[in-house]
XYZ file of C-alpha atoms in Angstrom:
333
model
C 12.544 18.468 14.460
C 13.174 15.473 16.732
C 13.900 12.253 14.861
C 15.997 9.171 15.550
C 18.280 9.637 12.557
C 21.933 10.385 11.967
C 21.786 12.490 8.816
C 18.832 12.931 6.432
C 20.899 11.857 3.435
C 21.795 8.556 5.141
C 18.344 7.728 6.472
C 17.019 5.366 3.805
C 20.229 3.403 3.348
C 20.744 2.936 7.080
C 17.110 1.964 7.630
C 17.223 -0.656 4.877
C 20.518 -1.993 6.279
C 18.937 -2.321 9.717
C 15.866 -3.992 8.295
C 17.995 -6.564 6.487
C 19.917 -7.332 9.678
C 16.685 -7.718 11.648
C 15.161 -10.029 9.024
C 18.219 -11.802 7.649
C 16.200 -14.977 7.133
C 13.851 -13.164 4.756
C 15.663 -10.289 3.062
C 18.726 -9.430 1.022
C 19.816 -5.892 0.127
C 21.428 -4.793 -3.111
C 23.232 -1.546 -2.306
C 23.811 -0.021 -5.743
C 21.250 0.433 -7.079
C 19.259 0.018 -3.881
C 16.574 -2.649 -3.689
C 15.420 -5.333 -1.262
C 14.711 -8.890 -2.404
C 13.944 -12.267 -0.906
C 16.750 -14.156 0.776
C 15.377 -17.480 -0.474
C 16.545 -18.730 -3.882
C 14.322 -17.960 -6.862
C 11.710 -20.572 -7.743
C 12.013 -21.337 -11.434
C 8.763 -20.727 -13.278
C 7.226 -18.475 -10.614
C 5.892 -15.035 -11.551
C 7.821 -12.377 -9.605
C 6.197 -9.324 -8.018
C 8.058 -6.020 -7.749
C 6.810 -2.813 -6.184
C 8.305 0.282 -4.670
C 7.948 3.959 -3.993
C 9.187 6.688 -1.753
C 10.377 5.750 1.710
C 8.482 6.986 4.742
C 5.485 4.676 4.201
C 6.883 1.660 6.055
C 6.234 -1.197 6.153
C 5.226 -0.499 2.544
C 6.965 -1.809 0.463
C 10.051 -3.622 1.760
C 8.145 -4.979 4.751
C 6.064 -7.034 2.339
C 8.985 -8.799 0.652
C 8.848 -12.520 1.325
C 6.936 -15.705 0.645
C 3.383 -15.013 -0.435
C 3.912 -11.353 -1.327
C 6.643 -9.389 -3.092
C 9.866 -10.716 -4.549
C 11.529 -7.291 -4.478
C 10.880 -3.716 -3.380
C 12.608 -0.537 -4.494
C 12.791 2.208 -1.831
C 13.270 5.762 -3.052
C 14.258 8.690 -0.903
C 11.560 9.859 1.529
C 8.387 10.591 -0.465
C 10.416 10.335 -3.699
C 10.021 7.712 -6.414
C 12.693 5.054 -6.938
C 14.761 5.498 -10.077
C 14.369 3.458 -13.273
C 17.730 1.742 -12.759
C 16.664 0.556 -9.284
C 13.454 -0.915 -10.646
C 15.049 -2.418 -13.754
C 17.845 -4.082 -11.777
C 15.382 -5.471 -9.228
C 13.226 -6.793 -12.066
C 16.159 -8.582 -13.642
C 17.308 -9.946 -10.286
C 14.013 -11.640 -9.383
C 12.835 -12.816 -12.796
C 12.561 -16.610 -12.658
C 11.519 -17.213 -16.229
C 7.762 -16.633 -15.875
C 7.711 -12.845 -16.078
C 7.453 -9.997 -13.587
C 4.464 -7.973 -12.383
C 5.042 -4.365 -11.363
C 2.482 -3.093 -8.821
C 2.553 0.702 -9.066
C 0.865 3.309 -6.903
C -0.554 6.061 -9.117
C 1.921 8.834 -8.428
C 3.441 10.604 -11.408
C 7.074 9.807 -10.627
C 6.351 6.168 -9.800
C 4.362 5.694 -13.010
C 7.025 7.279 -15.224
C 9.957 5.446 -13.634
C 8.273 2.040 -13.569
C 7.336 2.456 -17.241
C 10.927 3.297 -18.136
C 12.215 0.335 -16.117
C 9.744 -2.016 -17.798
C 10.950 -0.917 -21.213
C 14.561 -1.526 -20.198
C 13.669 -5.005 -18.956
C 11.683 -5.861 -22.090
C 14.627 -4.826 -24.238
C 16.568 -7.563 -22.444
C 13.900 -10.144 -23.223
C 11.939 -10.151 -19.964
C 8.138 -10.304 -19.830
C 6.855 -7.437 -17.679
C 3.308 -6.344 -16.876
C 2.447 -3.208 -14.921
C -0.736 -2.500 -12.956
C -1.624 0.896 -11.490
C -3.359 1.160 -8.124
C -5.629 4.242 -8.005
C -8.141 3.544 -5.258
C -8.305 6.852 -3.351
C -11.793 8.384 -3.580
C -10.847 11.690 -1.925
C -9.486 13.753 -4.807
C -8.330 13.511 -8.398
C -5.281 15.221 -9.916
C -3.473 15.999 -6.658
C -0.023 17.536 -6.240
C 1.553 14.156 -7.009
C -0.882 12.502 -9.412
C -2.814 12.598 -12.638
C -6.027 10.895 -11.591
C -6.665 9.176 -8.293
C -3.913 8.373 -5.828
C -2.855 4.829 -5.016
C -3.162 4.075 -1.314
C -4.539 1.255 0.882
C -5.542 -1.182 -1.852
C -1.832 -1.462 -2.713
C -1.244 -3.650 0.354
C -4.231 -5.853 -0.466
C -3.143 -6.258 -4.092
C 0.369 -7.243 -3.056
C -1.001 -9.891 -0.695
C -3.677 -11.341 -2.987
C -1.521 -11.322 -6.120
C 1.442 -12.610 -4.138
C -0.613 -15.623 -3.098
C -1.607 -16.330 -6.691
C 1.969 -15.998 -7.926
C 3.229 -18.285 -5.159
C 0.741 -20.929 -6.313
C 2.185 -20.841 -9.832
C -0.431 -18.793 -11.660
C 0.856 -17.332 -14.964
C 1.670 -13.668 -15.481
C -1.446 -12.757 -17.450
C -3.696 -14.227 -14.748
C -1.839 -12.534 -11.895
C -1.958 -9.183 -13.709
C -5.677 -9.579 -14.425
C -6.274 -10.421 -10.768
C -4.359 -7.304 -9.725
C -6.505 -5.132 -11.997
C -9.631 -6.703 -10.532
C -8.478 -6.029 -6.974
C -7.800 -2.419 -7.866
C -11.159 -2.026 -9.597
C -12.984 -3.335 -6.527
C -11.058 -1.440 -3.840
C -11.712 2.069 -2.542
C -9.874 4.112 0.135
C -10.213 7.371 2.058
C -7.983 8.994 4.685
C -8.068 11.674 7.370
C -5.081 13.392 9.012
C -5.011 14.749 12.552
C -1.470 16.109 12.261
C 1.224 16.679 9.689
C 4.465 14.786 9.280
C 7.980 16.208 8.982
C 10.147 15.110 6.071
C 13.739 14.931 7.401
C 15.247 16.904 4.516
C 12.674 19.677 5.004
C 12.934 19.852 8.787
C 9.443 21.294 9.251
C 5.855 19.966 9.098
C 4.505 19.470 5.594
C 1.358 21.449 6.422
C -0.230 23.204 9.383
C -3.326 22.046 11.276
C -4.830 23.909 14.190
C -5.326 22.062 17.497
C -9.021 21.527 16.751
C -8.719 20.725 13.041
C -8.382 17.669 10.813
C -7.757 17.300 7.083
C -10.396 15.170 5.356
C -9.164 13.206 2.343
C -5.434 13.585 2.992
C -2.828 11.912 0.790
C 0.029 9.809 2.117
C 2.597 12.522 1.242
C 0.721 15.234 3.113
C -1.185 16.421 0.046
C -4.314 18.431 0.860
C -7.588 16.568 1.022
C -11.153 17.539 0.219
C -11.500 20.038 3.043
C -10.294 21.120 6.460
C -12.842 20.465 9.190
C -13.249 20.683 12.961
C -12.044 17.634 14.868
C -14.786 15.023 15.350
C -15.252 11.952 17.598
C -14.030 8.600 16.264
C -17.488 7.411 15.175
C -17.979 10.503 13.043
C -14.489 10.090 11.564
C -15.434 6.542 10.565
C -18.567 7.890 8.869
C -16.531 10.488 6.975
C -14.232 7.728 5.747
C -16.839 5.128 4.863
C -19.523 7.235 3.224
C -17.438 8.392 0.222
C -16.155 4.831 -0.249
C -19.653 3.350 -0.235
C -20.945 6.082 -2.544
C -18.136 5.563 -5.055
C -18.301 1.819 -5.722
C -21.630 0.073 -6.326
C -21.511 -2.202 -3.302
C -24.736 -4.136 -2.861
C -26.285 -6.023 0.064
C -24.773 -9.461 0.431
C -21.366 -8.538 -0.989
C -18.392 -10.084 0.792
C -15.825 -7.423 1.684
C -12.448 -6.982 3.306
C -12.300 -3.985 5.670
C -8.848 -2.488 6.187
C -8.365 0.258 8.785
C -4.874 1.685 8.480
C -2.827 3.906 10.788
C -0.822 6.712 9.181
C 2.142 6.269 11.528
C 1.300 8.277 14.623
C -2.033 6.774 15.646
C -2.060 4.066 18.341
C -3.694 0.747 17.662
C -6.299 1.272 20.384
C -7.706 4.213 18.396
C -7.660 2.270 15.137
C -9.825 -0.419 16.710
C -12.337 2.214 17.837
C -12.589 3.414 14.226
C -12.761 -0.164 12.942
C -15.686 -0.882 15.291
C -17.790 1.886 13.748
C -16.623 1.218 10.175
C -17.635 -2.426 10.577
C -21.074 -1.348 11.835
C -21.524 0.984 8.856
C -20.651 -1.817 6.440
C -23.167 -4.122 8.131
C -25.861 -1.439 7.962
C -25.374 -1.402 4.179
C -25.888 -5.164 4.081
C -22.224 -5.996 3.447
C -20.587 -9.107 4.906
C -17.208 -8.252 6.420
C -15.507 -11.614 5.956
C -11.868 -10.496 6.164
C -10.153 -7.684 8.087
C -6.826 -5.938 8.506
C -6.090 -3.334 11.192
C -2.772 -1.617 11.804
C -0.126 0.756 10.400
C 0.629 -0.890 7.047
C 0.924 2.155 4.741
C 2.100 5.134 6.749
C 3.235 8.716 6.315
C 6.184 8.982 8.695
C 4.779 10.165 12.065
C 1.500 11.587 10.768
C -1.440 11.028 13.096
C -4.438 9.869 11.109
C -6.374 6.940 9.746
C -7.533 5.571 6.429
C -10.171 3.006 5.538
C -10.151 0.655 2.580
C -13.039 -1.518 1.481
C -12.440 -4.304 -1.041
C -15.285 -6.219 -2.653
C -14.120 -9.839 -2.600
C -14.727 -12.777 -4.886
C -13.870 -16.409 -4.154
C -10.481 -16.209 -5.851
C -9.461 -13.123 -3.906
C -10.441 -14.798 -0.641
C -8.448 -17.893 -1.566
C -5.249 -15.956 -2.172
C -5.798 -13.617 0.782
C -5.898 -16.685 3.028
C -2.759 -18.215 1.488
C 0.315 -18.438 3.763
C 2.528 -15.363 3.943
C 5.895 -14.838 5.602
C 7.234 -11.270 5.397
C 8.562 -8.833 8.012
C 5.181 -7.088 8.262
C 2.694 -9.918 7.643
C 3.061 -13.516 8.778
C 0.367 -16.167 8.844
C -0.197 -19.747 7.717
C 2.150 -22.679 7.493
């Protein structure tokens, strides 16, 4: 195992400390319990967004803390859910009087701990809504989940709902918007190599030199099947076809196409996949009106790619286009 770390047990804390130093204008770190929040003062009356999950998926989630997205993120140990006290303390810290939305990837530990944290916060008089993201079409009831896994749509939900919250929309509307984004988003991933969790010190699974795992999860969970390595255009087809078959997209729909790197795939390869995925969407009569390409929800150093397709409505487009200023995404005024 070759990794730029000091000790596995110190990895998350040291990484978060470094991130806060690099983005001191945007982020503040609470050390115990550990969470990252905005450096800017709270805006009274604004709905706050909190998310989190195991570390190793950077920039998810702390990289999306800032104006137009999250108010706080709770990093767990690598591939391990944050604890209820982390989430509850972050919720209390960012509440500005209008309630808090928890955006939760559908992994068993995340679901359980966010539910416990929400109950703790409600006992103290806070209004808390929770929305599950379960957009992965590859498998159901994996090693980590009951039902579908939450993957690429998480980033899109945090951006779109963050825009709505920044504009002063109330908690019930922001939560309903988040559920609509989740209902209209679908994702699929393929791995070309495994990743190595620092505490384990060995790859999470084995792939032969000419193999790929179709339908992989972001923690290295098995996918639908192991298959021979294919050219990029065929990989794009294997990603897009299950997505298009799962959600009733129809000709003329406006969509956002998100091609995501799993951590070890260079951007030049992601654009090759995006090119074919875009062509497939057009062949189905879809209008790709918004795009995102890059490593935004990763799995340490895993080589691989995922595609997410989100059917957009006018409100989603409005909030997607709203200004954002976070370590990982910056656009607008």
